[in-house]
């Protein structure tokens, strides 16, 4: 599927950004959103938890975790 190739490319680019600029938190947030779009719930929620350890009020991470818990129950 064309979208899955684009999502994989996006993840690869975001991983590079995260490695090269670990201080740039929006890259990690974007990666969690792409993982969610790929339906990789476990990695998206794990990354959201990681984001919240350094930024407890991150709205995107909070939304992902809320969605994760609502859909899993």
mmCIF file of N, CA and C in Angstrom, residues 12-52:
data_model
loop_
_atom_site.group_PDB
_atom_site.id
_atom_site.type_symbol
_atom_site.label_atom_id
_atom_site.label_comp_id
_atom_site.label_asym_id
_atom_site.label_seq_id
_atom_site.Cartn_x
_atom_site.Cartn_y
_atom_site.Cartn_z
ATOM 1 N N UNK A 12 11.280 6.644 9.401
ATOM 2 C CA UNK A 12 12.737 6.663 9.207
ATOM 3 C C UNK A 12 13.291 8.078 9.344
ATOM 4 N N UNK A 13 12.632 9.043 8.719
ATOM 5 C CA UNK A 13 13.091 10.431 8.803
ATOM 6 C C UNK A 13 12.981 10.970 10.225
ATOM 7 N N UNK A 14 11.889 10.665 10.897
ATOM 8 C CA UNK A 14 11.741 11.118 12.275
ATOM 9 C C UNK A 14 12.779 10.481 13.190
ATOM 10 N N UNK A 15 13.102 9.218 12.967
ATOM 11 C CA UNK A 15 14.152 8.563 13.758
ATOM 12 C C UNK A 15 15.489 9.274 13.571
ATOM 13 N N UNK A 16 15.791 9.661 12.341
ATOM 14 C CA UNK A 16 17.033 10.394 12.077
ATOM 15 C C UNK A 16 17.042 11.735 12.803
ATOM 16 N N UNK A 17 15.915 12.438 12.754
ATOM 17 C CA UNK A 17 15.822 13.727 13.441
ATOM 18 C C UNK A 17 16.011 13.542 14.941
ATOM 19 N N UNK A 18 15.379 12.516 15.500
ATOM 20 C CA UNK A 18 15.466 12.266 16.940
ATOM 21 C C UNK A 18 16.903 11.937 17.342
ATOM 22 N N UNK A 19 17.599 11.163 16.527
ATOM 23 C CA UNK A 19 18.981 10.806 16.846
ATOM 24 C C UNK A 19 19.895 12.027 16.743
ATOM 25 N N UNK A 20 19.714 12.808 15.692
ATOM 26 C CA UNK A 20 20.594 13.958 15.473
ATOM 27 C C UNK A 20 20.264 15.145 16.370
ATOM 28 N N UNK A 21 19.003 15.288 16.744
ATOM 29 C CA UNK A 21 18.558 16.431 17.549
ATOM 30 C C UNK A 21 17.658 15.945 18.673
ATOM 31 N N UNK A 22 18.245 15.265 19.633
ATOM 32 C CA UNK A 22 17.451 14.666 20.708
ATOM 33 C C UNK A 22 16.696 15.711 21.528
ATOM 34 N N UNK A 23 17.138 16.947 21.489
ATOM 35 C CA UNK A 23 16.483 18.030 22.221
ATOM 36 C C UNK A 23 15.187 18.482 21.548
ATOM 37 N N UNK A 24 14.960 18.094 20.284
ATOM 38 C CA UNK A 24 13.808 18.567 19.513
ATOM 39 C C UNK A 24 12.608 17.666 19.773
ATOM 40 N N UNK A 25 11.864 17.977 20.823
ATOM 41 C CA UNK A 25 10.732 17.152 21.267
ATOM 42 C C UNK A 25 9.625 16.985 20.234
ATOM 43 N N UNK A 26 9.323 17.975 19.392
ATOM 44 C CA UNK A 26 8.233 17.772 18.416
ATOM 45 C C UNK A 26 8.443 16.573 17.481
ATOM 46 N N UNK A 27 9.675 16.194 17.230
ATOM 47 C CA UNK A 27 9.922 15.025 16.374
ATOM 48 C C UNK A 27 9.388 13.755 17.033
ATOM 49 N N UNK A 28 9.575 13.636 18.325
ATOM 50 C CA UNK A 28 9.071 12.469 19.048
ATOM 51 C C UNK A 28 7.545 12.468 19.067
ATOM 52 N N UNK A 29 6.964 13.644 19.236
ATOM 53 C CA UNK A 29 5.502 13.756 19.216
ATOM 54 C C UNK A 29 4.955 13.363 17.846
ATOM 55 N N UNK A 30 5.583 13.848 16.793
ATOM 56 C CA UNK A 30 5.142 13.505 15.436
ATOM 57 C C UNK A 30 5.285 12.004 15.177
ATOM 58 N N UNK A 31 6.361 11.420 15.690
ATOM 59 C CA UNK A 31 6.556 9.983 15.513
ATOM 60 C C UNK A 31 5.429 9.205 16.176
ATOM 61 N N UNK A 32 5.010 9.644 17.346
ATOM 62 C CA UNK A 32 3.907 8.937 18.018
ATOM 63 C C UNK A 32 2.614 9.050 17.206
ATOM 64 N N UNK A 33 2.391 10.190 16.557
ATOM 65 C CA UNK A 33 1.195 10.342 15.722
ATOM 66 C C UNK A 33 1.262 9.460 14.479
ATOM 67 N N UNK A 34 2.440 9.351 13.876
ATOM 68 C CA UNK A 34 2.587 8.492 12.698
ATOM 69 C C UNK A 34 2.393 7.028 13.093
ATOM 70 N N UNK A 35 2.936 6.628 14.226
ATOM 71 C CA UNK A 35 2.729 5.256 14.710
ATOM 72 C C UNK A 35 1.248 4.969 14.915
ATOM 73 N N UNK A 36 0.528 5.963 15.413
ATOM 74 C CA UNK A 36 -0.908 5.792 15.596
ATOM 75 C C UNK A 36 -1.605 5.631 14.245
ATOM 76 N N UNK A 37 -1.200 6.419 13.249
ATOM 77 C CA UNK A 37 -1.784 6.300 11.911
ATOM 78 C C UNK A 37 -1.476 4.950 11.275
ATOM 79 N N UNK A 38 -0.350 4.359 11.675
ATOM 80 C CA UNK A 38 0.028 3.039 11.173
ATOM 81 C C UNK A 38 -0.678 1.931 11.953
ATOM 82 N N UNK A 39 -1.477 2.298 12.933
ATOM 83 C CA UNK A 39 -2.182 1.361 13.813
ATOM 84 C C UNK A 39 -1.223 0.538 14.667
ATOM 85 N N UNK A 40 -0.075 1.120 14.972
ATOM 86 C CA UNK A 40 0.889 0.479 15.865
ATOM 87 C C UNK A 40 0.630 1.027 17.273
ATOM 88 N N UNK A 41 -0.447 0.551 17.863
ATOM 89 C CA UNK A 41 -0.934 1.074 19.125
ATOM 90 C C UNK A 41 0.083 0.947 20.249
ATOM 91 N N UNK A 42 0.740 -0.197 20.318
ATOM 92 C CA UNK A 42 1.666 -0.432 21.427
ATOM 93 C C UNK A 42 2.852 0.529 21.396
ATOM 94 N N UNK A 43 3.463 0.673 20.226
ATOM 95 C CA UNK A 43 4.601 1.591 20.138
ATOM 96 C C UNK A 43 4.168 3.034 20.328
ATOM 97 N N UNK A 44 2.997 3.390 19.800
ATOM 98 C CA UNK A 44 2.490 4.758 19.963
ATOM 99 C C UNK A 44 2.260 5.071 21.437
ATOM 100 N N UNK A 45 1.665 4.131 22.161
ATOM 101 C CA UNK A 45 1.412 4.385 23.584
ATOM 102 C C UNK A 45 2.712 4.380 24.387
ATOM 103 N N UNK A 46 3.643 3.486 24.060
ATOM 104 C CA UNK A 46 4.938 3.480 24.744
ATOM 105 C C UNK A 46 5.667 4.809 24.547
ATOM 106 N N UNK A 47 5.637 5.306 23.323
ATOM 107 C CA UNK A 47 6.298 6.573 23.029
ATOM 108 C C UNK A 47 5.581 7.727 23.720
ATOM 109 N N UNK A 48 4.255 7.667 23.792
ATOM 110 C CA UNK A 48 3.495 8.706 24.491
ATOM 111 C C UNK A 48 3.876 8.733 25.974
ATOM 112 N N UNK A 49 4.024 7.561 26.589
ATOM 113 C CA UNK A 49 4.477 7.507 27.984
ATOM 114 C C UNK A 49 5.857 8.129 28.125
ATOM 115 N N UNK A 50 6.733 7.841 27.178
ATOM 116 C CA UNK A 50 8.088 8.400 27.212
ATOM 117 C C UNK A 50 8.043 9.928 27.105
ATOM 118 N N UNK A 51 7.196 10.425 26.227
ATOM 119 C CA UNK A 51 7.053 11.874 26.074
ATOM 120 C C UNK A 51 6.587 12.495 27.386
ATOM 121 N N UNK A 52 5.622 11.843 28.036
ATOM 122 C CA UNK A 52 5.067 12.398 29.274
ATOM 123 C C UNK A 52 6.055 12.407 30.429
#
